[in-house]
Coordinates of C-alpha atoms in Angstrom, one line a residue:
L246 CA -28.5 62.5 -69.1
D247 CA -27.1 66.2 -70.0
W248 CA -23.9 66.2 -71.7
D249 CA -22.1 67.5 -68.6
E250 CA -23.0 64.2 -67.3
D251 CA -22.5 61.9 -70.6
S252 CA -19.3 63.8 -71.8
Y253 CA -17.1 61.0 -71.3
K254 CA -18.8 58.7 -73.9
I255 CA -16.9 58.2 -77.1
F256 CA -17.1 56.4 -80.6
D257 CA -15.9 53.0 -80.3
P258 CA -15.3 51.8 -84.2
S259 CA -15.4 48.3 -82.7
K260 CA -18.8 48.6 -82.1
T261 CA -20.3 50.1 -85.5
P262 CA -22.3 51.9 -86.6
N263 CA -23.6 53.3 -83.1
G264 CA -20.8 51.7 -80.6
T265 CA -19.9 54.2 -77.7
I266 CA -17.1 53.4 -74.4
D267 CA -18.2 55.1 -71.6
I268 CA -14.9 56.1 -69.8
M269 CA -15.8 55.4 -66.1
E270 CA -15.4 58.6 -63.6
K271 CA -12.4 56.8 -61.6
Y272 CA -10.3 56.3 -65.3
R273 CA -11.0 60.0 -66.4
D274 CA -8.0 60.9 -64.9
I275 CA -4.9 59.7 -66.5
H276 CA -3.0 58.9 -63.3
N277 CA -5.8 56.1 -63.1
Y278 CA -6.1 54.9 -67.1
C279 CA -3.7 55.9 -69.7
A280 CA -3.8 52.8 -71.8
T281 CA -5.3 54.9 -74.6
L282 CA -5.5 58.6 -74.5
A283 CA -8.1 58.7 -77.4
H284 CA -10.8 60.3 -74.9
K285 CA -8.5 63.1 -74.6
T286 CA -8.2 64.1 -78.0
N287 CA -9.9 67.3 -79.3
H288 CA -12.3 67.5 -82.0
S289 CA -12.3 68.9 -85.5
F290 CA -14.5 68.7 -88.7
V291 CA -11.1 68.5 -90.7
P292 CA -9.3 66.0 -88.7
N293 CA -5.7 64.7 -89.0
C294 CA -5.9 61.6 -87.5
E295 CA -9.0 58.9 -86.8
F296 CA -10.3 56.4 -84.4
L297 CA -9.4 52.7 -84.8
V298 CA -9.4 49.9 -82.6
F299 CA -6.5 48.1 -80.6
D300 CA -6.7 44.8 -79.0
H301 CA -5.0 45.9 -75.6
P302 CA -3.8 42.8 -73.6
R303 CA -5.6 44.1 -70.3
W304 CA -8.4 46.3 -71.4
G305 CA -9.3 44.4 -74.3
V306 CA -10.8 45.8 -77.6
I307 CA -10.1 50.1 -76.8
P308 CA -10.4 53.3 -79.1
C309 CA -7.0 53.9 -80.5
I310 CA -5.9 56.7 -82.8
A311 CA -4.0 56.5 -86.3
S312 CA -2.7 59.8 -88.4
I313 CA -4.4 60.3 -91.9
H314 CA -1.3 62.0 -93.2
T315 CA 2.2 63.3 -91.8
I316 CA 1.8 65.1 -88.6
A317 CA 4.7 67.6 -87.9
A318 CA 6.3 68.0 -84.7
G319 CA 4.4 70.1 -82.1
E320 CA 1.2 69.9 -84.2
E321 CA -2.1 69.2 -82.6
I322 CA -3.8 65.6 -82.5
F323 CA -7.7 66.3 -83.8
V324 CA -10.1 63.6 -84.5
R325 CA -13.8 64.1 -85.6
Y326 CA -15.8 63.5 -83.0
G327 CA -18.8 62.3 -85.2
Y328 CA -21.4 63.1 -82.9
D329 CA -25.1 62.8 -84.1
L330 CA -26.2 66.9 -84.9
D331 CA -29.7 65.7 -83.1
Y332 CA -28.1 64.9 -80.0
C333 CA -24.8 66.6 -79.3
P334 CA -23.2 69.4 -77.2
D335 CA -24.0 72.9 -77.9
W336 CA -20.5 74.0 -78.9
Y337 CA -20.4 71.2 -81.4
L338 CA -23.7 72.2 -83.1
D339 CA -22.7 75.9 -83.0
A340 CA -19.1 75.2 -84.2
W341 CA -21.0 73.2 -87.2
E342 CA -23.3 76.1 -88.2
K343 CA -20.9 78.7 -88.1
G344 CA -18.4 76.6 -90.1
A345 CA -15.9 76.9 -87.2
Y346 CA -13.7 74.3 -87.8
T347 CA -10.4 73.8 -86.5
V348 CA -7.9 73.1 -89.5
P349 CA -4.9 71.8 -88.4
D350 CA -1.3 73.3 -90.1

């Protein structure tokens, strides 16, 4: 699969070290699935949040996000995707190589 077909796999901290959750196409729209929005969070190499897990009563163990410091009102939420640099989207590798890290305010 290429990254366009495989882009809705997210890290699942409950299945470390290599766990992923594949967000099925029908659940990619928030009108069909909003028990967690962890799969909608943007990446930064300098994140202000991290993935954890939550045992949801309907969906079971799902990823959730917890802040790693105080987040100001209006500040964007970022997590580190943690992709393997040998198999990652081009934008991720480019950002890593250029040091183009989105740093939260």
